[in-house]
Tab-separated table of C-alpha atoms in Angstrom:
chain	number	residue	atom	x	y	z
A	1	MET	CA	0.047	0.034	-0.061
A	2	THR	CA	1.046	3.326	-0.680
A	3	ILE	CA	1.227	6.229	1.472
A	4	LYS	CA	-2.124	7.835	-0.476
A	5	ASP	CA	-3.903	4.370	-0.087
A	6	TRP	CA	-3.248	4.442	3.606
A	7	ILE	CA	-4.628	8.159	3.984
A	8	PHE	CA	-7.935	7.236	1.869
A	9	VAL	CA	-8.610	3.729	3.398
A	10	LEU	CA	-8.079	5.052	7.282
A	11	ALA	CA	-10.071	8.334	6.226
A	12	ILE	CA	-12.888	5.669	5.266
A	13	SER	CA	-12.442	4.211	8.586
A	14	GLY	CA	-12.379	7.421	10.678
A	15	LEU	CA	-15.762	8.320	8.634
A	16	GLY	CA	-16.909	5.111	9.962
A	17	MET	CA	-15.714	5.693	13.298
A	18	MET	CA	-17.907	9.196	13.261
A	19	THR	CA	-20.999	7.522	11.634
A	20	ALA	CA	-20.742	4.696	14.675
A	21	ASN	CA	-20.091	7.254	17.401
A	22	PHE	CA	-22.917	9.428	16.063
A	23	ILE	CA	-25.637	6.766	15.623
A	24	GLY	CA	-24.745	4.604	18.389
A	25	PHE	CA	-23.829	7.096	20.951
A	26	ASP	CA	-25.586	10.458	19.899
A	27	VAL	CA	-22.008	11.983	20.024
A	28	ALA	CA	-21.851	14.753	16.989
A	29	PHE	CA	-19.385	14.504	14.207
A	30	THR	CA	-17.733	17.823	15.128
A	31	GLU	CA	-17.154	16.301	18.807
A	32	SER	CA	-15.913	13.181	17.504
A	33	LEU	CA	-13.469	14.824	14.999
A	34	PRO	CA	-10.322	15.532	17.118
A	35	GLY	CA	-10.219	11.970	18.697
A	36	VAL	CA	-10.800	10.226	15.161
A	37	LEU	CA	-7.696	12.662	13.703
A	38	VAL	CA	-5.533	11.552	16.678
A	39	LEU	CA	-6.413	7.798	16.190
A	40	LEU	CA	-5.972	7.806	12.337
A	41	LEU	CA	-2.729	9.888	12.885
A	42	ILE	CA	-1.272	7.351	15.024
A	43	ALA	CA	-2.572	4.563	12.824
A	44	LEU	CA	-0.615	6.312	9.968
A	45	CYS	CA	2.577	6.616	11.810
A	46	ALA	CA	2.369	3.039	12.633
A	47	ALA	CA	1.983	1.983	9.146
A	48	GLY	CA	5.018	4.181	8.071
A	49	LEU	CA	7.156	2.766	10.904
A	50	ALA	CA	6.203	-0.797	10.150
A	51	HIS	CA	7.512	0.017	6.359
A	52	VAL	CA	10.821	1.967	7.389
A	53	ILE	CA	11.725	-0.413	10.290
A	54	PRO	CA	13.465	-3.749	9.073
A	55	LEU	CA	11.838	-5.839	11.940
A	56	LYS	CA	9.203	-8.422	11.469
A	57	LEU	CA	6.639	-6.866	13.413
A	58	PRO	CA	3.090	-6.277	13.042
A	59	THR	CA	1.702	-2.777	12.387
A	60	VAL	CA	-0.683	-3.238	15.228
A	61	ALA	CA	2.433	-3.610	17.556
A	62	TYR	CA	3.762	-0.069	16.336
A	63	CYS	CA	0.220	1.275	16.832
A	64	SER	CA	-0.142	0.195	20.324
A	65	ILE	CA	2.894	1.493	21.460
A	66	LEU	CA	2.801	4.608	19.789
A	67	GLY	CA	-0.557	5.360	21.300
A	68	LEU	CA	1.013	4.318	24.842
A	69	LEU	CA	3.807	7.011	24.096
A	70	CYS	CA	1.349	9.673	22.888
A	71	ALA	CA	-0.767	9.214	25.999
A	72	CYS	CA	1.964	8.481	28.841
A	73	PRO	CA	2.887	11.300	31.277
A	74	LEU	CA	5.830	11.856	29.373
A	75	SER	CA	4.264	13.206	26.519
A	76	PRO	CA	3.696	16.755	26.168
A	77	VAL	CA	0.448	16.224	24.478
A	78	SER	CA	-0.930	13.285	26.620
A	79	GLN	CA	-3.928	15.389	28.218
A	80	PHE	CA	-5.206	16.457	25.042
A	81	VAL	CA	-4.648	12.416	23.427
A	82	ILE	CA	-6.674	11.143	26.305
A	83	GLU	CA	-9.055	13.856	26.380
A	84	SER	CA	-10.049	13.230	22.731
A	85	ALA	CA	-9.745	9.809	22.324
A	86	GLY	CA	-11.905	9.663	25.056
A	87	LYS	CA	-14.767	11.042	23.069
A	88	ILE	CA	-14.856	8.120	20.726
A	89	ASN	CA	-16.771	5.447	22.580
A	90	PHE	CA	-15.089	2.013	22.903
A	91	THR	CA	-16.959	-0.059	20.619
A	92	ALA	CA	-17.666	2.785	17.754
A	93	PRO	CA	-14.476	1.689	15.780
A	94	LEU	CA	-15.279	-1.553	15.841
A	95	THR	CA	-18.905	-1.926	13.649
A	96	MET	CA	-16.578	-1.237	10.460
A	97	VAL	CA	-13.993	-3.824	11.574
A	98	GLY	CA	-16.809	-6.267	11.955
A	99	ALA	CA	-18.555	-5.529	8.661
A	100	PHE	CA	-15.099	-5.971	7.063
A	101	ALA	CA	-14.263	-9.215	8.784
A	102	GLY	CA	-17.647	-10.649	7.999
A	103	MET	CA	-17.313	-9.743	4.373
A	104	SER	CA	-13.653	-11.298	4.368
A	105	ILE	CA	-14.924	-14.676	5.833
A	106	SER	CA	-17.761	-14.874	3.503
A	107	ASN	CA	-16.596	-17.023	1.002
A	108	GLN	CA	-15.935	-19.506	3.938
A	109	LEU	CA	-19.367	-20.037	4.599
A	110	LYS	CA	-19.835	-23.578	2.854
A	111	MET	CA	-16.188	-24.795	4.204
A	112	PHE	CA	-17.521	-23.867	7.792
A	113	PHE	CA	-20.692	-26.081	7.554
A	114	LYS	CA	-18.593	-28.952	6.117
A	115	GLN	CA	-16.228	-28.582	9.344
A	116	GLY	CA	-18.844	-30.315	11.302
A	117	TRP	CA	-19.483	-30.580	15.033
A	118	LYS	CA	-16.320	-31.967	16.051
A	119	LEU	CA	-14.070	-28.902	14.731
A	120	ILE	CA	-16.526	-26.440	16.377
A	121	ILE	CA	-15.930	-28.212	19.713
A	122	ILE	CA	-12.526	-28.196	19.384
A	123	THR	CA	-12.277	-24.884	18.233
A	124	ILE	CA	-14.409	-23.569	21.301
A	125	LEU	CA	-12.103	-25.550	23.622
A	126	VAL	CA	-8.788	-23.912	21.966
A	127	MET	CA	-10.171	-20.399	22.943
A	128	THR	CA	-11.558	-21.413	26.145
A	129	GLY	CA	-8.065	-22.956	27.027
A	130	THR	CA	-6.199	-19.662	25.313
A	131	PHE	CA	-8.312	-17.532	27.820
A	132	PHE	CA	-8.282	-19.434	30.782
A	133	GLY	CA	-4.896	-20.356	30.705
A	134	SER	CA	-3.421	-17.110	30.780
A	135	LEU	CA	-6.405	-15.703	33.169
A	136	VAL	CA	-5.082	-18.330	35.852
A	137	VAL	CA	-1.777	-17.607	35.241
A	138	ALA	CA	-1.973	-13.740	35.226
A	139	GLN	CA	-4.366	-13.938	38.645
A	140	VAL	CA	-1.671	-15.934	40.535
A	141	VAL	CA	1.223	-13.846	39.498
A	142	LEU	CA	-0.614	-10.654	39.961
A	143	GLY	CA	-1.726	-12.020	43.240
A	144	LEU	CA	2.332	-13.300	44.135
A	145	THR	CA	3.557	-9.881	43.286
A	146	HIS	CA	1.067	-7.979	45.203
A	147	ALA	CA	0.246	-5.844	42.080
A	148	ILE	CA	-3.786	-6.313	43.344
B	1	MET	CA	5.866	-6.404	8.386
B	2	LYS	CA	7.550	-5.426	5.237
B	3	LYS	CA	5.158	-6.406	2.410
B	4	VAL	CA	6.034	-5.209	-0.940
B	5	GLU	CA	2.877	-6.170	-2.826
B	6	ARG	CA	0.542	-3.911	-4.533
B	7	ALA	CA	-2.704	-5.119	-4.913
B	8	TYR	CA	-3.665	-2.206	-7.117
B	9	ALA	CA	-2.028	-0.012	-9.707
B	10	SER	CA	-3.453	3.190	-8.190
B	11	LEU	CA	-5.309	4.524	-5.922
B	12	ARG	CA	-8.470	5.008	-8.305
B	13	GLU	CA	-8.157	1.290	-9.310
B	14	ARG	CA	-8.735	0.471	-5.314
B	15	ILE	CA	-11.759	2.532	-5.144
B	16	ARG	CA	-13.334	1.215	-8.285
B	17	THR	CA	-12.759	-2.304	-6.968
B	18	GLU	CA	-13.474	-1.757	-3.004
B	19	TRP	CA	-16.219	1.383	-3.352
B	20	VAL	CA	-19.134	-1.557	-2.946
B	21	LEU	CA	-17.316	-2.707	0.464
B	22	TYR	CA	-17.221	0.697	1.922
B	23	LEU	CA	-20.756	1.456	1.091
B	24	LEU	CA	-21.854	-1.846	2.493
B	25	ALA	CA	-19.629	-1.227	5.590
B	26	PHE	CA	-21.358	2.163	6.202
B	27	VAL	CA	-24.921	0.658	5.698
B	28	PHE	CA	-23.937	-2.073	8.006
B	29	ILE	CA	-22.949	0.337	10.667
B	30	LEU	CA	-26.129	2.206	10.176
B	31	ILE	CA	-28.306	-0.662	10.763
B	32	ALA	CA	-26.015	-2.333	13.714
B	33	ASP	CA	-25.510	0.737	15.611
B	34	SER	CA	-29.180	1.669	15.424
B	35	ILE	CA	-29.735	-1.712	17.239
B	36	GLY	CA	-27.298	-1.104	19.427
B	37	GLN	CA	-26.466	-3.355	22.471
B	38	ILE	CA	-28.630	-6.320	23.317
B	39	LYS	CA	-28.167	-7.626	27.008
B	40	ILE	CA	-29.403	-11.207	28.091
B	41	PRO	CA	-28.799	-12.058	31.362
B	42	VAL	CA	-27.380	-15.464	31.576
B	43	TRP	CA	-26.559	-17.005	35.274
B	44	LYS	CA	-24.629	-14.341	37.058
B	45	GLY	CA	-23.167	-12.954	33.875
B	46	THR	CA	-24.447	-11.166	30.730
B	47	PHE	CA	-24.476	-12.164	27.049
B	48	ILE	CA	-24.174	-9.053	25.276
B	49	ILE	CA	-24.548	-8.645	21.326
B	50	PHE	CA	-22.818	-5.648	19.934
B	51	PRO	CA	-23.046	-3.877	16.768
B	52	ILE	CA	-19.928	-5.552	15.801
B	53	PHE	CA	-21.854	-8.980	15.536
B	54	TYR	CA	-24.414	-7.644	13.619
B	55	ALA	CA	-22.019	-6.100	11.177
B	56	LEU	CA	-19.951	-9.385	11.007
B	57	PHE	CA	-23.153	-11.414	10.332
B	58	LEU	CA	-24.668	-9.135	7.439
B	59	GLY	CA	-20.719	-9.168	6.355
B	60	ILE	CA	-21.053	-12.953	6.128
B	61	LEU	CA	-24.093	-12.618	4.151
B	62	THR	CA	-22.916	-10.513	1.178
B	63	GLY	CA	-20.448	-13.169	0.127
B	64	PRO	CA	-20.249	-15.588	-2.618
B	65	ASN	CA	-22.129	-18.609	-0.724
B	66	VAL	CA	-25.352	-16.172	0.141
B	67	LEU	CA	-26.366	-13.256	-1.609
B	68	LYS	CA	-23.447	-13.285	-3.959
B	69	ILE	CA	-22.741	-9.372	-3.712
B	70	LEU	CA	-18.968	-9.904	-3.259
B	71	ASP	CA	-17.056	-12.148	-5.450
B	72	ASP	CA	-13.690	-13.641	-4.226
B	73	LYS	CA	-11.717	-10.599	-5.362
B	74	LYS	CA	-13.445	-8.426	-3.247
B	75	VAL	CA	-13.455	-10.629	-0.237
B	76	LYS	CA	-9.859	-10.791	-0.743
B	77	ALA	CA	-9.728	-7.027	-0.606
B	78	ALA	CA	-12.052	-7.113	2.652
B	79	SER	CA	-9.424	-9.028	4.299
B	80	GLY	CA	-7.052	-6.447	3.561
B	81	LEU	CA	-9.328	-3.567	4.909
B	82	VAL	CA	-9.672	-5.414	8.191
B	83	GLY	CA	-6.039	-5.138	8.898
B	84	VAL	CA	-6.177	-1.171	8.521
B	85	ALA	CA	-9.774	-0.502	10.066
B	86	ILE	CA	-8.549	-2.036	13.012
B	87	LEU	CA	-5.608	0.312	13.770
B	88	PRO	CA	-7.725	3.187	15.158
B	89	PHE	CA	-9.068	0.692	17.877
B	90	VAL	CA	-5.668	-0.493	18.867
B	91	ALA	CA	-4.280	3.000	18.900
B	92	LYS	CA	-7.357	3.759	21.211
B	93	LEU	CA	-6.310	0.889	23.553
B	94	GLY	CA	-2.794	1.957	23.160
B	95	ILE	CA	-3.780	5.270	24.611
B	96	ASN	CA	-5.403	3.951	27.520
B	97	ALA	CA	-2.470	1.664	28.421
B	98	GLY	CA	-0.511	4.950	28.258
B	99	ALA	CA	-3.040	6.764	30.605
B	100	ASN	CA	-2.716	3.923	32.987
B	101	ILE	CA	0.822	3.599	32.467
B	102	SER	CA	1.883	3.124	36.441
B	103	ILE	CA	-0.618	-0.169	36.805
B	104	VAL	CA	0.415	-1.560	33.589
B	105	ILE	CA	4.271	-1.343	34.958
B	106	SER	CA	3.043	-2.628	38.355
B	107	ALA	CA	1.668	-5.824	36.594
B	108	GLY	CA	4.593	-6.425	34.532
B	109	PRO	CA	5.690	-9.459	35.660
B	110	ALA	CA	2.188	-11.029	35.265
B	111	LEU	CA	1.824	-9.763	31.937
B	112	LEU	CA	5.010	-11.267	30.740
B	113	LEU	CA	4.321	-14.713	32.568
B	114	GLN	CA	0.624	-14.901	31.423
B	115	GLU	CA	1.826	-15.445	27.984
B	116	PHE	CA	2.894	-18.506	28.879
B	117	GLY	CA	-0.768	-19.648	29.873
B	118	ASN	CA	-1.946	-19.328	26.439
B	119	LEU	CA	0.181	-22.359	25.778
B	120	CYS	CA	-2.426	-24.237	28.436
B	121	THR	CA	-4.541	-24.794	25.674
B	122	ILE	CA	-2.886	-27.507	24.035
B	123	PHE	CA	-3.159	-29.662	27.171
B	124	LEU	CA	-6.806	-29.157	26.990
B	125	ALA	CA	-7.646	-29.249	23.305
B	126	MET	CA	-5.023	-31.954	22.067
B	127	PRO	CA	-6.433	-34.696	23.897
B	128	LEU	CA	-9.999	-34.103	23.092
B	129	ALA	CA	-9.132	-33.700	19.386
B	130	LEU	CA	-7.230	-37.172	19.480
B	131	MET	CA	-10.545	-38.566	21.085
B	132	LEU	CA	-12.488	-37.175	18.458
B	133	GLY	CA	-10.326	-39.148	15.959
B	134	LEU	CA	-8.019	-36.379	14.428
B	135	LYS	CA	-4.922	-37.122	13.661
B	136	ARG	CA	-1.658	-35.035	12.880
B	137	GLU	CA	-4.655	-32.429	11.897
B	138	ALA	CA	-4.992	-32.005	16.053
B	139	ILE	CA	-1.304	-30.201	15.842
B	140	GLY	CA	-2.211	-27.449	13.591
B	141	ALA	CA	-5.764	-27.139	15.327
B	142	THR	CA	-4.533	-26.842	18.879
B	143	HIS	CA	-1.208	-25.555	18.758
B	144	SER	CA	-2.124	-21.750	19.246
B	145	ILE	CA	-5.552	-19.999	18.893
B	146	ASN	CA	-4.904	-20.128	15.040
B	147	ARG	CA	-5.119	-16.435	13.676
B	148	GLU	CA	-3.484	-15.254	10.546
B	149	THR	CA	-0.062	-15.547	11.557
B	150	ASN	CA	-0.438	-19.016	13.019
B	151	LEU	CA	-1.986	-20.015	9.739
B	152	ALA	CA	1.122	-18.810	7.575
B	153	LEU	CA	3.239	-20.428	9.883
B	154	MET	CA	1.700	-23.864	9.637
B	155	GLN	CA	1.396	-23.628	6.227
B	156	ASP	CA	5.197	-22.613	6.221
B	157	MET	CA	6.543	-25.416	8.700
B	158	PHE	CA	4.368	-28.441	7.323
B	159	GLY	CA	3.456	-27.389	3.849
B	160	ALA	CA	-0.117	-25.635	2.538
B	161	ASP	CA	-1.780	-29.219	1.865
B	162	SER	CA	-0.247	-31.049	5.070
B	163	PRO	CA	-2.671	-32.591	7.611
B	164	GLU	CA	-1.626	-29.764	10.068
B	165	ALA	CA	-2.047	-26.887	7.954
B	166	GLN	CA	-5.837	-28.374	7.204
B	167	GLY	CA	-6.206	-28.356	11.043
B	168	SER	CA	-5.078	-24.990	11.330
B	169	LEU	CA	-6.897	-23.757	8.540
B	170	SER	CA	-10.414	-25.396	9.953
B	171	VAL	CA	-10.087	-23.847	13.402
B	172	TYR	CA	-9.251	-20.296	11.787
B	173	ILE	CA	-12.679	-20.596	9.734
B	174	VAL	CA	-14.613	-21.816	12.475
B	175	GLY	CA	-13.008	-19.141	14.801
B	176	GLY	CA	-13.860	-16.503	12.442
B	177	MET	CA	-17.481	-17.503	12.381
B	178	VAL	CA	-17.930	-18.249	15.814
B	179	GLY	CA	-15.141	-16.586	17.786
B	180	THR	CA	-16.137	-12.906	18.125
B	181	ILE	CA	-19.553	-13.883	19.716
B	182	TYR	CA	-17.961	-16.615	21.774
B	183	PHE	CA	-15.050	-14.686	23.144
B	184	GLY	CA	-16.858	-11.841	24.607
B	185	PHE	CA	-19.467	-14.286	26.018
B	186	MET	CA	-16.663	-16.283	27.758
B	187	ALA	CA	-15.064	-13.535	28.997
B	188	SER	CA	-18.441	-12.041	30.687
B	189	MET	CA	-18.889	-15.468	32.188
B	190	ALA	CA	-15.574	-15.797	33.793
B	191	ALA	CA	-16.123	-12.375	35.272
B	192	ALA	CA	-19.210	-13.585	36.549
B	193	THR	CA	-17.764	-16.162	38.640
B	194	GLY	CA	-15.942	-13.447	40.971
B	195	LEU	CA	-12.775	-15.648	41.139
B	196	PHE	CA	-10.706	-13.131	38.839
B	197	HIS	CA	-9.399	-9.771	38.871
B	198	PRO	CA	-10.476	-7.397	36.537
B	199	TYR	CA	-6.477	-7.086	35.583
B	200	ALA	CA	-6.200	-10.538	35.104
B	201	LEU	CA	-9.446	-10.688	32.989
B	202	GLY	CA	-8.155	-7.803	30.749
B	203	MET	CA	-4.707	-9.435	30.289
B	204	ALA	CA	-6.346	-12.818	29.071
B	205	SER	CA	-8.353	-11.115	26.690
B	206	GLY	CA	-5.049	-10.141	24.634
B	207	VAL	CA	-4.472	-13.351	22.639
B	208	GLY	CA	-2.957	-11.847	19.610
B	209	ALA	CA	-6.431	-11.941	17.867
B	210	GLY	CA	-7.602	-8.131	17.262
B	211	ILE	CA	-11.029	-9.007	16.699
B	212	LEU	CA	-11.404	-11.661	19.650
B	213	MET	CA	-9.568	-8.885	22.154
B	214	SER	CA	-12.182	-6.254	21.126
B	215	SER	CA	-15.290	-8.740	21.686
B	216	ALA	CA	-13.744	-9.592	25.005
B	217	VAL	CA	-13.029	-6.297	26.168
B	218	ALA	CA	-16.235	-4.760	25.211
B	219	ALA	CA	-18.138	-7.489	27.030
B	220	LEU	CA	-15.896	-6.833	30.204
B	221	SER	CA	-16.105	-3.023	30.275
B	222	GLU	CA	-19.845	-3.758	30.173
B	223	VAL	CA	-19.902	-6.149	33.125
B	224	MET	CA	-17.102	-4.295	34.872
B	225	PRO	CA	-17.708	-0.595	34.050
B	226	ALA	CA	-15.716	0.847	37.048
B	227	TYR	CA	-12.726	-1.003	35.719
B	228	ALA	CA	-13.328	-0.486	32.063
B	229	ASP	CA	-10.288	1.798	31.395
B	230	GLN	CA	-7.461	-0.471	33.253
B	231	ILE	CA	-9.342	-3.458	31.590
B	232	ALA	CA	-8.232	-2.163	28.266
B	233	ALA	CA	-5.069	-1.067	29.119
B	234	MET	CA	-4.253	-4.710	30.492
B	235	ALA	CA	-6.044	-5.815	27.110
B	236	SER	CA	-3.985	-3.812	25.088
B	237	ALA	CA	-0.648	-4.207	26.600
B	238	SER	CA	-1.164	-8.114	26.558
B	239	GLU	CA	-2.321	-7.960	23.023
B	240	THR	CA	0.843	-6.083	21.965
B	241	ILE	CA	3.075	-8.694	23.909
B	242	SER	CA	1.231	-11.551	22.161
B	243	GLY	CA	1.815	-9.786	18.842
B	244	ILE	CA	5.350	-9.739	19.063
B	245	ASP	CA	5.895	-13.154	20.648
B	246	GLY	CA	3.215	-15.184	19.565
B	247	ILE	CA	4.844	-16.643	16.538
B	248	TYR	CA	7.692	-17.645	18.455
B	249	MET	CA	5.892	-18.915	21.126
B	250	ALA	CA	4.219	-21.242	18.491
B	251	ILE	CA	7.694	-22.179	16.933
B	252	PHE	CA	9.500	-22.805	19.913
B	253	ILE	CA	7.018	-24.134	22.507
B	254	GLY	CA	3.644	-24.513	21.132
B	255	VAL	CA	4.666	-26.655	17.981
B	256	PRO	CA	7.302	-28.860	20.004
B	257	LEU	CA	5.068	-29.553	22.597
B	258	CYS	CA	2.384	-30.693	20.463
B	259	ASN	CA	4.324	-33.332	18.919
B	260	VAL	CA	5.630	-34.838	22.075
B	261	LEU	CA	1.575	-35.141	23.255
B	262	TYR	CA	0.794	-36.395	19.938
B	263	ARG	CA	3.569	-39.224	20.231
B	264	LYS	CA	2.403	-39.859	24.098
B	265	LEU	CA	-1.164	-39.595	23.373
B	266	GLU	CA	-2.148	-40.840	19.947
B	267	PRO	CA	-1.505	-44.441	20.708
B	268	THR	CA	-4.174	-44.499	23.178
B	269	LEU	CA	-6.487	-41.665	23.143
B	270	GLY	CA	-6.311	-41.696	19.226
B	271	ARG	CA	-7.662	-45.284	19.036
B	272	LEU	CA	-10.731	-44.893	21.678
B	273	THR	CA	-13.154	-44.385	18.400
B	274	LYS	CA	-14.000	-46.233	15.282
B	275	THR	CA	-12.812	-43.377	12.910
B	276	GLY	CA	-9.708	-42.716	15.160
B	277	ARG	CA	-8.823	-46.626	14.749
B	278	GLU	CA	-9.660	-46.514	10.930
B	279	LEU	CA	-7.499	-43.768	10.291
B	280	ALA	CA	-4.581	-44.971	12.282
B	281	GLY	CA	-4.653	-48.075	10.584
B	282	LYS	CA	-4.332	-45.932	7.362
B	283	ASN	CA	-1.628	-44.205	8.336
């Protein structure tokens, strides 16, 4: 993807976010705008970093770390970043992700039905195991290190 | 990740192919967010259906198997868009982590160690997969949560038409269909037991799959609103770490562990059912 592609697709997702924030949570477009711009700018920088840095790290990793740095107490703009992003409701960016994700697996529906009950059970178990495995370890270590 | 691939010659060409996808996405947002959340109390927890699920479901309907609005090329384009559209959300979670940086740091040891907890699933799912009659497929299916990177890894390690890669692909597909709704539900049930601290629940949500994490975090913030920010902060930190270490965990621990378990368990558990015995005879 070129930088023009990135800007365009991110702008689409920004519009989607504002629409969801307005319809679902009654937050006006103008009120969402600063937060959306902050999030999009972080995302764009993350894409740039992933392109420039020769490490095999996913773009989401850069994106999350950049977000963290912008909002941590050392950042001169942390106040603004936290406040403006706070206007964007948590699930507002997700509706569009869900729409694209649904479309992206829509050609697998037949495959899904062919998999049968065994694979559904195994998948559920894989997810449950992954979640509870780390949940139990996290709970125990948090307790041992007196973090909670 | 450095991918020098250009799906389109120009932005204009991209728009010409993808405008239907954008249009559908906006229509789905209008529908999904107008309906809003639906909460169904289940036991001590809540089964919450978020707009993302309706959008996902509507998206699935558009494809070549049902409404045939999208062809395979557009389906492929949509999967590229998922990766971009999720970035603003990830940035928001990162901001949450930055705003709560002191608790994230104080939880550092737990954050690092819980990554190994993700591997526990092997001990749970592998024996069952063998009992149900899966053979080498079980290794691909249970070595990790099987999202995009793991799928690519299995194809790379064992070959695209190997049973291991097939097992991985199966869990990938089924997970895409049911994962988003199940993961959130499971997280809210875990919260309802009252046994776990919100920080731990947040960390467990970050498993290296953006959409699963979002579903769990959305559900958890709804049932534990007082801790919403901290849950998001922990999930973000854990998700970031998983994104970095996930593939190495799979290569150096997950797959070798699956291989050992397979050798130890298959001769007994793999012969419990008739299918299991028949398949074993064939190999």
